[in-house]
Tab-separated table of C-alpha atoms in Angstrom:
chain	number	residue	atom	x	y	z
C	1	UNK	CA	-85.119	161.699	-120.676
C	2	UNK	CA	-84.637	165.203	-120.539
C	3	UNK	CA	-81.554	164.566	-118.309
C	4	UNK	CA	-79.909	162.388	-120.470
C	5	UNK	CA	-80.424	164.637	-123.542
C	6	UNK	CA	-78.725	167.770	-121.194
C	7	UNK	CA	-76.305	165.595	-120.003
C	8	UNK	CA	-75.009	164.479	-123.236
C	9	UNK	CA	-75.282	167.804	-124.879
C	10	UNK	CA	-72.942	168.911	-121.995
C	11	UNK	CA	-70.586	166.295	-122.659
C	12	UNK	CA	-70.349	167.116	-126.469
C	13	UNK	CA	-70.457	171.208	-125.722
C	14	UNK	CA	-67.633	170.204	-123.007
C	15	UNK	CA	-65.822	168.118	-125.735
C	16	UNK	CA	-65.987	171.327	-128.133
C	17	UNK	CA	-64.380	173.690	-125.610
C	18	UNK	CA	-62.024	170.953	-124.913
C	19	UNK	CA	-61.105	170.412	-128.300
C	20	UNK	CA	-60.699	173.792	-128.912
C	21	UNK	CA	-58.386	174.025	-126.076
C	22	UNK	CA	-56.276	171.184	-127.615
C	23	UNK	CA	-55.793	173.071	-130.685
C	24	UNK	CA	-54.484	175.968	-128.515
C	25	UNK	CA	-51.675	173.722	-127.402
C	26	UNK	CA	-53.319	171.032	-125.033
C	27	UNK	CA	-53.501	167.216	-125.284
C	28	UNK	CA	-52.941	165.315	-128.454
C	29	UNK	CA	-54.858	165.568	-131.282
C	30	UNK	CA	-54.788	163.074	-134.547
C	31	UNK	CA	-54.730	164.623	-137.783
C	32	UNK	CA	-56.501	162.382	-140.711
C	33	UNK	CA	-53.416	160.869	-142.488
C	34	UNK	CA	-50.661	161.751	-140.020
C	35	UNK	CA	-49.424	159.178	-137.708
C	36	UNK	CA	-47.570	161.878	-135.617
C	37	UNK	CA	-49.232	164.221	-132.984
C	38	UNK	CA	-49.800	168.161	-133.875
C	39	UNK	CA	-48.748	169.006	-130.531
C	40	UNK	CA	-46.782	167.297	-127.976
C	41	UNK	CA	-48.720	166.191	-124.785
C	42	UNK	CA	-46.068	167.784	-122.392
C	43	UNK	CA	-46.739	171.390	-123.989
C	44	UNK	CA	-48.879	173.734	-122.292
C	45	UNK	CA	-47.930	176.811	-123.425
C	46	UNK	CA	-49.327	180.108	-121.836
C	47	UNK	CA	-50.350	181.583	-125.079
C	48	UNK	CA	-52.075	179.202	-127.761
C	49	UNK	CA	-49.405	178.363	-130.086
C	50	UNK	CA	-51.178	176.969	-132.711
C	51	UNK	CA	-54.169	179.380	-133.072
C	52	UNK	CA	-53.095	181.281	-136.073
C	53	UNK	CA	-50.743	178.410	-137.472
C	54	UNK	CA	-53.489	175.673	-137.854
C	55	UNK	CA	-53.336	173.976	-141.082
C	56	UNK	CA	-56.173	173.984	-143.231
C	57	UNK	CA	-57.463	170.362	-142.978
C	58	UNK	CA	-59.741	168.303	-140.600
C	59	UNK	CA	-58.823	166.490	-137.143
C	60	UNK	CA	-60.713	164.040	-135.641
C	61	UNK	CA	-60.890	163.080	-131.863
C	62	UNK	CA	-62.692	160.112	-130.149
C	63	UNK	CA	-64.609	161.071	-127.322
C	64	UNK	CA	-65.775	158.203	-125.066
C	65	UNK	CA	-69.314	159.239	-124.112
C	66	UNK	CA	-70.373	157.244	-121.107
C	67	UNK	CA	-73.784	157.155	-121.714
C	68	UNK	CA	-74.258	156.419	-125.592
C	69	UNK	CA	-70.890	155.101	-126.477
C	70	UNK	CA	-68.063	156.433	-128.520
C	71	UNK	CA	-68.732	159.613	-130.556
C	72	UNK	CA	-66.680	160.834	-133.288
C	73	UNK	CA	-66.193	164.572	-134.054
C	74	UNK	CA	-64.709	166.281	-136.763
C	75	UNK	CA	-63.182	169.547	-136.619
C	76	UNK	CA	-62.857	171.376	-139.937
C	77	UNK	CA	-59.999	174.136	-139.920
C	78	UNK	CA	-59.840	176.683	-142.607
C	79	UNK	CA	-57.807	180.085	-142.505
C	80	UNK	CA	-56.304	178.960	-139.098
C	81	UNK	CA	-59.466	178.928	-137.701
C	82	UNK	CA	-61.989	176.128	-136.477
C	83	UNK	CA	-64.783	176.929	-138.713
C	84	UNK	CA	-66.967	173.778	-138.317
C	85	UNK	CA	-67.486	170.930	-136.236
C	86	UNK	CA	-69.195	167.919	-137.219
C	87	UNK	CA	-70.289	164.903	-135.416
C	88	UNK	CA	-69.307	161.947	-137.561
C	89	UNK	CA	-70.235	158.917	-135.856
C	90	UNK	CA	-73.448	158.298	-133.542
C	91	UNK	CA	-73.108	154.882	-132.390
C	92	UNK	CA	-76.135	152.658	-133.637
C	93	UNK	CA	-77.212	151.924	-130.132
C	94	UNK	CA	-77.571	155.529	-129.210
C	95	UNK	CA	-80.750	155.682	-131.506
C	96	UNK	CA	-81.642	152.703	-129.542
C	97	UNK	CA	-81.504	153.855	-126.201
C	98	UNK	CA	-83.574	157.184	-127.226
C	99	UNK	CA	-86.304	155.003	-128.648
C	100	UNK	CA	-86.209	153.129	-125.804
C	101	UNK	CA	-86.578	156.086	-123.746
C	102	UNK	CA	-88.561	158.052	-125.816
C	103	UNK	CA	-91.708	156.034	-124.783
C	104	UNK	CA	-93.310	156.567	-128.300
C	105	UNK	CA	-96.932	156.036	-128.807
C	106	UNK	CA	-97.954	154.928	-132.404
C	107	UNK	CA	-99.280	157.777	-134.476
C	108	UNK	CA	-103.066	157.316	-134.062
C	109	UNK	CA	-104.853	158.097	-137.184
C	110	UNK	CA	-107.128	161.233	-136.927
C	111	UNK	CA	-110.101	162.699	-138.955
C	112	UNK	CA	-112.112	166.021	-138.670
C	113	UNK	CA	-116.019	164.473	-137.593
C	114	UNK	CA	-118.195	164.577	-140.198
C	115	UNK	CA	-122.297	164.381	-140.347
C	116	UNK	CA	-123.232	160.934	-141.450
C	117	UNK	CA	-126.728	160.424	-143.317
C	118	UNK	CA	-126.993	156.882	-143.091
C	119	UNK	CA	-129.532	155.298	-140.948
C	120	UNK	CA	-129.036	153.157	-137.798
C	121	UNK	CA	-130.514	150.988	-135.529
C	122	UNK	CA	-129.278	152.725	-132.343
C	123	UNK	CA	-127.082	155.678	-131.339
C	124	UNK	CA	-124.373	155.940	-128.569
C	125	UNK	CA	-123.377	159.200	-126.841
C	126	UNK	CA	-124.099	160.790	-123.585
C	127	UNK	CA	-127.464	160.332	-122.590
C	128	UNK	CA	-130.438	161.095	-125.224
C	129	UNK	CA	-133.103	163.401	-124.357
C	130	UNK	CA	-136.248	161.932	-122.708
C	131	UNK	CA	-138.394	162.811	-125.796
C	132	UNK	CA	-136.118	160.451	-127.967
C	133	UNK	CA	-136.019	157.967	-125.485
C	134	UNK	CA	-140.001	157.399	-125.141
C	135	UNK	CA	-140.329	157.625	-128.950
C	136	UNK	CA	-137.786	154.949	-129.413
C	137	UNK	CA	-139.127	152.971	-126.435
C	138	UNK	CA	-142.653	153.186	-128.039
C	139	UNK	CA	-141.323	151.802	-131.075
C	140	UNK	CA	-139.405	148.714	-129.902
C	141	UNK	CA	-142.262	147.585	-127.926
C	142	UNK	CA	-144.120	148.127	-131.334
C	143	UNK	CA	-141.834	145.789	-133.238
C	144	UNK	CA	-141.893	143.296	-130.534
C	145	UNK	CA	-145.413	143.041	-130.823
C	146	UNK	CA	-145.502	142.293	-134.544
H	1	UNK	CA	-130.371	155.975	-112.358
H	2	UNK	CA	-132.592	158.681	-114.425
H	3	UNK	CA	-131.421	157.134	-117.858
H	4	UNK	CA	-133.095	156.426	-120.838
H	5	UNK	CA	-133.404	153.118	-121.552
H	6	UNK	CA	-134.136	151.337	-125.056
H	7	UNK	CA	-134.569	147.806	-125.389
H	8	UNK	CA	-135.135	146.015	-128.749
H	9	UNK	CA	-135.561	142.453	-129.332
H	10	UNK	CA	-135.608	141.473	-132.990
H	11	UNK	CA	-136.721	137.857	-132.166
H	12	UNK	CA	-140.297	137.090	-131.300
H	13	UNK	CA	-140.748	138.382	-127.762
H	14	UNK	CA	-143.804	138.668	-125.449
H	15	UNK	CA	-144.676	141.735	-123.593
H	16	UNK	CA	-143.703	140.079	-120.626
H	17	UNK	CA	-140.222	139.931	-121.240
H	18	UNK	CA	-140.250	143.854	-121.499
H	19	UNK	CA	-141.986	144.290	-118.510
H	20	UNK	CA	-139.207	141.980	-116.399
H	21	UNK	CA	-136.425	143.625	-117.756
H	22	UNK	CA	-137.545	147.109	-117.056
H	23	UNK	CA	-138.766	145.968	-113.598
H	24	UNK	CA	-135.381	144.862	-113.188
H	25	UNK	CA	-134.084	148.165	-114.225
H	26	UNK	CA	-136.010	149.774	-111.751
H	27	UNK	CA	-134.947	147.686	-108.834
H	28	UNK	CA	-131.507	148.581	-109.731
H	29	UNK	CA	-132.267	152.235	-109.599
H	30	UNK	CA	-133.912	152.072	-106.431
H	31	UNK	CA	-130.967	150.559	-104.898
H	32	UNK	CA	-128.119	152.707	-106.437
H	33	UNK	CA	-129.770	155.970	-107.231
H	34	UNK	CA	-127.920	158.635	-105.679
H	35	UNK	CA	-130.898	160.835	-106.350
H	36	UNK	CA	-133.204	158.701	-104.037
H	37	UNK	CA	-133.626	159.633	-100.684
H	38	UNK	CA	-133.853	156.016	-99.347
H	39	UNK	CA	-131.981	153.979	-101.799
H	40	UNK	CA	-129.298	151.820	-100.398
H	41	UNK	CA	-126.274	153.864	-101.643
H	42	UNK	CA	-128.077	156.984	-100.156
H	43	UNK	CA	-128.015	155.358	-96.845
H	44	UNK	CA	-124.209	154.245	-97.470
H	45	UNK	CA	-123.285	157.955	-98.130
H	46	UNK	CA	-125.519	159.104	-95.335
H	47	UNK	CA	-123.573	156.909	-93.022
H	48	UNK	CA	-126.594	155.015	-91.701
H	49	UNK	CA	-125.462	151.473	-93.594
H	50	UNK	CA	-122.009	150.055	-94.006
H	51	UNK	CA	-120.725	148.619	-96.975
H	52	UNK	CA	-120.320	145.416	-95.215
H	53	UNK	CA	-124.003	144.957	-94.119
H	54	UNK	CA	-125.160	146.055	-97.788
H	55	UNK	CA	-126.917	143.778	-100.447
H	56	UNK	CA	-124.711	141.503	-102.181
H	57	UNK	CA	-125.334	143.423	-105.393
H	58	UNK	CA	-124.105	146.340	-103.604
H	59	UNK	CA	-120.861	144.481	-102.294
H	60	UNK	CA	-120.168	143.172	-105.891
H	61	UNK	CA	-120.223	146.905	-107.043
H	62	UNK	CA	-117.813	147.920	-104.611
H	63	UNK	CA	-115.741	145.280	-104.869
H	64	UNK	CA	-116.027	145.929	-108.756
H	65	UNK	CA	-115.096	149.640	-108.336
H	66	UNK	CA	-112.225	148.834	-106.460
H	67	UNK	CA	-110.688	146.405	-108.776
H	68	UNK	CA	-111.595	148.889	-111.954
H	69	UNK	CA	-109.920	151.929	-109.755
H	70	UNK	CA	-106.773	149.921	-109.617
H	71	UNK	CA	-106.726	148.994	-113.018
H	72	UNK	CA	-106.914	152.583	-114.060
H	73	UNK	CA	-104.528	153.779	-111.554
H	74	UNK	CA	-107.473	155.903	-109.999
H	75	UNK	CA	-108.715	157.395	-113.036
H	76	UNK	CA	-111.870	155.530	-112.517
H	77	UNK	CA	-113.213	156.299	-108.890
H	78	UNK	CA	-116.747	156.207	-107.605
H	79	UNK	CA	-115.717	158.337	-104.699
H	80	UNK	CA	-115.966	162.022	-104.721
H	81	UNK	CA	-117.301	165.083	-103.474
H	82	UNK	CA	-117.544	163.416	-100.130
H	83	UNK	CA	-119.799	160.654	-101.573
H	84	UNK	CA	-119.847	157.233	-103.169
H	85	UNK	CA	-121.421	157.505	-106.943
H	86	UNK	CA	-121.278	154.213	-108.543
H	87	UNK	CA	-123.697	154.887	-111.366
H	88	UNK	CA	-120.825	154.947	-113.934
H	89	UNK	CA	-119.894	151.671	-112.948
H	90	UNK	CA	-123.487	150.441	-112.328
H	91	UNK	CA	-124.765	151.481	-115.615
H	92	UNK	CA	-122.079	148.920	-117.735
H	93	UNK	CA	-122.928	146.405	-115.110
H	94	UNK	CA	-126.805	146.755	-115.401
H	95	UNK	CA	-126.564	146.420	-119.121
H	96	UNK	CA	-124.384	143.449	-119.130
H	97	UNK	CA	-126.653	141.832	-116.671
H	98	UNK	CA	-130.021	142.437	-118.967
H	99	UNK	CA	-128.277	140.984	-122.041
H	100	UNK	CA	-127.083	137.893	-119.640
H	101	UNK	CA	-130.900	137.610	-119.002
H	102	UNK	CA	-132.040	137.898	-122.251
H	103	UNK	CA	-129.480	135.508	-123.494
H	104	UNK	CA	-130.593	132.791	-120.561
H	105	UNK	CA	-134.124	133.573	-122.064
H	106	UNK	CA	-132.816	132.135	-125.490
H	107	UNK	CA	-132.931	135.640	-127.183
H	108	UNK	CA	-130.125	135.749	-129.831
H	109	UNK	CA	-130.738	139.167	-131.508
H	110	UNK	CA	-131.584	142.064	-129.572
H	111	UNK	CA	-129.744	145.396	-128.248
H	112	UNK	CA	-130.116	147.238	-124.954
H	113	UNK	CA	-129.369	151.011	-124.758
H	114	UNK	CA	-128.938	152.729	-121.311
H	115	UNK	CA	-128.235	156.240	-121.355
H	116	UNK	CA	-126.273	155.731	-124.766
H	117	UNK	CA	-124.397	152.661	-123.776
H	118	UNK	CA	-125.257	149.549	-125.622
H	119	UNK	CA	-124.874	145.852	-125.742
H	120	UNK	CA	-125.558	144.276	-129.001
H	121	UNK	CA	-126.254	140.692	-129.970
H	122	UNK	CA	-126.816	139.110	-133.126
H	123	UNK	CA	-128.899	140.679	-135.948
H	124	UNK	CA	-131.653	143.146	-136.358
H	125	UNK	CA	-135.065	142.540	-138.052
H	126	UNK	CA	-133.710	142.913	-141.433
H	127	UNK	CA	-130.944	140.235	-140.812
H	128	UNK	CA	-127.972	142.665	-140.636
H	129	UNK	CA	-125.671	143.007	-137.954
H	130	UNK	CA	-126.638	146.269	-135.519
H	131	UNK	CA	-125.568	149.422	-136.616
H	132	UNK	CA	-124.568	151.953	-134.359
H	133	UNK	CA	-124.127	155.714	-134.534
H	134	UNK	CA	-121.806	157.738	-132.691
H	135	UNK	CA	-123.368	160.963	-131.605
H	136	UNK	CA	-122.199	164.258	-132.631
H	137	UNK	CA	-120.746	165.548	-129.449
H	138	UNK	CA	-121.569	169.351	-130.809
H	139	UNK	CA	-125.046	168.481	-132.117
H	140	UNK	CA	-127.092	165.785	-130.549
H	141	UNK	CA	-129.595	165.242	-133.602
H	142	UNK	CA	-126.755	164.198	-135.870
H	143	UNK	CA	-124.245	160.957	-135.862
H	144	UNK	CA	-120.662	161.211	-136.958
H	145	UNK	CA	-119.596	158.162	-137.248
H	146	UNK	CA	-121.653	154.345	-137.919
H	147	UNK	CA	-119.882	151.151	-136.609
H	148	UNK	CA	-121.362	147.776	-136.699
H	149	UNK	CA	-120.986	145.263	-133.896
H	150	UNK	CA	-122.213	141.443	-133.809
H	151	UNK	CA	-121.803	141.087	-130.010
H	152	UNK	CA	-120.597	142.968	-127.595
H	153	UNK	CA	-120.679	146.590	-126.310
H	154	UNK	CA	-120.486	150.452	-127.315
H	155	UNK	CA	-119.917	152.865	-124.433
H	156	UNK	CA	-119.568	156.760	-124.798
H	157	UNK	CA	-118.438	159.220	-122.357
H	158	UNK	CA	-119.335	162.966	-122.715
H	159	UNK	CA	-119.992	165.967	-121.049
H	160	UNK	CA	-121.689	167.742	-123.359
H	161	UNK	CA	-125.593	166.817	-122.514
H	162	UNK	CA	-125.952	166.323	-118.742
H	163	UNK	CA	-123.189	169.437	-118.223
H	164	UNK	CA	-119.635	168.307	-116.471
H	165	UNK	CA	-120.707	165.244	-115.071
H	166	UNK	CA	-117.052	163.866	-115.569
H	167	UNK	CA	-114.260	165.631	-113.990
H	168	UNK	CA	-110.698	164.187	-113.605
H	169	UNK	CA	-110.210	162.694	-110.301
H	170	UNK	CA	-106.600	163.346	-109.995
H	171	UNK	CA	-106.839	167.078	-109.883
H	172	UNK	CA	-110.814	167.692	-109.406
H	173	UNK	CA	-110.508	169.653	-112.682
H	174	UNK	CA	-113.330	169.305	-115.614
H	175	UNK	CA	-112.533	167.512	-118.457
H	176	UNK	CA	-113.019	170.395	-121.128
H	177	UNK	CA	-110.303	169.229	-123.800
H	178	UNK	CA	-112.059	166.138	-125.305
H	179	UNK	CA	-115.579	166.265	-125.822
H	180	UNK	CA	-116.505	162.421	-126.065
H	181	UNK	CA	-114.737	159.281	-126.341
H	182	UNK	CA	-116.404	155.754	-127.247
H	183	UNK	CA	-115.061	152.433	-126.500
H	184	UNK	CA	-116.310	149.314	-128.565
H	185	UNK	CA	-115.299	145.742	-127.360
H	186	UNK	CA	-116.522	142.278	-126.319
H	187	UNK	CA	-118.004	143.473	-122.732
H	188	UNK	CA	-120.098	146.383	-122.106
H	189	UNK	CA	-119.050	146.814	-118.629
H	190	UNK	CA	-115.428	146.773	-119.526
H	191	UNK	CA	-116.142	149.200	-122.158
H	192	UNK	CA	-117.972	151.337	-119.920
H	193	UNK	CA	-115.484	151.453	-117.151
H	194	UNK	CA	-112.789	151.892	-119.688
H	195	UNK	CA	-114.772	155.328	-121.382
H	196	UNK	CA	-115.209	156.448	-118.163
H	197	UNK	CA	-111.669	156.241	-117.098
H	198	UNK	CA	-110.246	157.253	-120.433
H	199	UNK	CA	-112.324	160.144	-120.528
H	200	UNK	CA	-110.901	161.561	-117.304
H	201	UNK	CA	-107.391	161.292	-118.833
H	202	UNK	CA	-108.083	163.725	-121.380
H	203	UNK	CA	-106.428	163.541	-124.713
H	204	UNK	CA	-104.149	160.647	-123.257
H	205	UNK	CA	-107.417	158.593	-123.074
H	206	UNK	CA	-107.178	157.308	-126.325
H	207	UNK	CA	-103.606	156.121	-125.690
H	208	UNK	CA	-104.927	154.200	-122.754
H	209	UNK	CA	-107.362	152.387	-124.834
H	210	UNK	CA	-104.852	151.644	-127.599
H	211	UNK	CA	-102.798	149.990	-124.981
H	212	UNK	CA	-105.967	147.401	-124.035
H	213	UNK	CA	-106.094	144.273	-126.030
H	214	UNK	CA	-109.546	143.592	-127.616
H	215	UNK	CA	-110.789	147.341	-127.416
H	216	UNK	CA	-111.113	149.901	-129.596
H	217	UNK	CA	-111.657	153.607	-129.240
H	218	UNK	CA	-113.079	156.663	-131.157
H	219	UNK	CA	-112.017	160.342	-129.049
H	220	UNK	CA	-113.660	163.743	-130.197
H	221	UNK	CA	-111.561	166.708	-129.212
H	222	UNK	CA	-113.218	170.154	-128.323
H	223	UNK	CA	-112.498	171.077	-131.815
H	224	UNK	CA	-114.019	168.444	-133.680
H	225	UNK	CA	-110.922	166.223	-134.426
H	226	UNK	CA	-111.408	162.504	-134.071
H	227	UNK	CA	-108.572	160.070	-132.911
H	228	UNK	CA	-109.223	156.624	-133.255
H	229	UNK	CA	-107.152	153.659	-131.871
H	230	UNK	CA	-105.338	151.497	-134.628
H	231	UNK	CA	-107.702	148.705	-134.647
H	232	UNK	CA	-111.029	150.663	-134.611
H	233	UNK	CA	-111.468	151.032	-138.592
H	234	UNK	CA	-112.316	147.361	-138.241
H	235	UNK	CA	-115.654	148.069	-136.651
H	236	UNK	CA	-116.213	151.277	-139.157
H	237	UNK	CA	-119.452	150.520	-141.304
H	238	UNK	CA	-118.868	151.149	-145.014
């Protein structure tokens, strides 16, 4: 479970670095509303070409995460810089896989113990003192005789 | 066994019934008490008697112990400190046997309490189901919960009166994060074994009981907070 979390976080972090690299002139990134790529896939500039020229707006990239299915990431660009990265879509089966793996126990009810004043027929607990035993035994025998 | 025993029969009963039951209990004690120099269990522990040559009752106990050990993934284990001490299992077994003896004699309304583990049947002299108090682990003269049971058993594991006589067989650590654990269910022998095993698991013990069909539990931790299984409240006396 922990390994899956670390792995998936690593994938997402790796993607963020990847996305940032792409914006500086790597592979294709689709801008919402545009059908043409922002940069040419063949371009690999030595100096990031669009770092200061990124148009404000938001960009999405689909990442195939082998563990949890497709995750969609939204990068928000403002003033030529990436100001925010949001995860747009968690596939529903991701929630399921978390639930299956968490081995969640039902939450059991709790309470602070409180002294009860009710009379009871008998008491369950780790061994009673011998004095109590003798008294109770006598009383039980008396009852049985009556 | 060195345990206090209380037997109450609400039906009309002659003294000889009590004598017979207590006689049986003494017989079992002679056989299974690790504190008796010549008990059958002591002879086994000293290597003077092999289990395969022991009495039918003794073999039954060892067989039951092995079944329970596997069922509880080793949390219930009668072998520790180099000796066999089946007293945790014998107690529930003996109470169950007493209840059967009484039922065979046509008694319908009784309870038998051995060292705080109880088998109940029917109703008390007032015609009401037996009410059972769960002792306050921090104050032996008080109770903190009242449960009501028509037929079945209530067993409590704790370490607050006899010192740390329960420890975790997985790591030999004394159990001190929970003060007591009570199990209620249809059979006192099962309830007793489960209470012993669950107590050895510490705070996870209540989850073990939650996963058992037909058995409910009430666990009190060292801070006085109780955790109950999801069906426990059906037994609570209102």
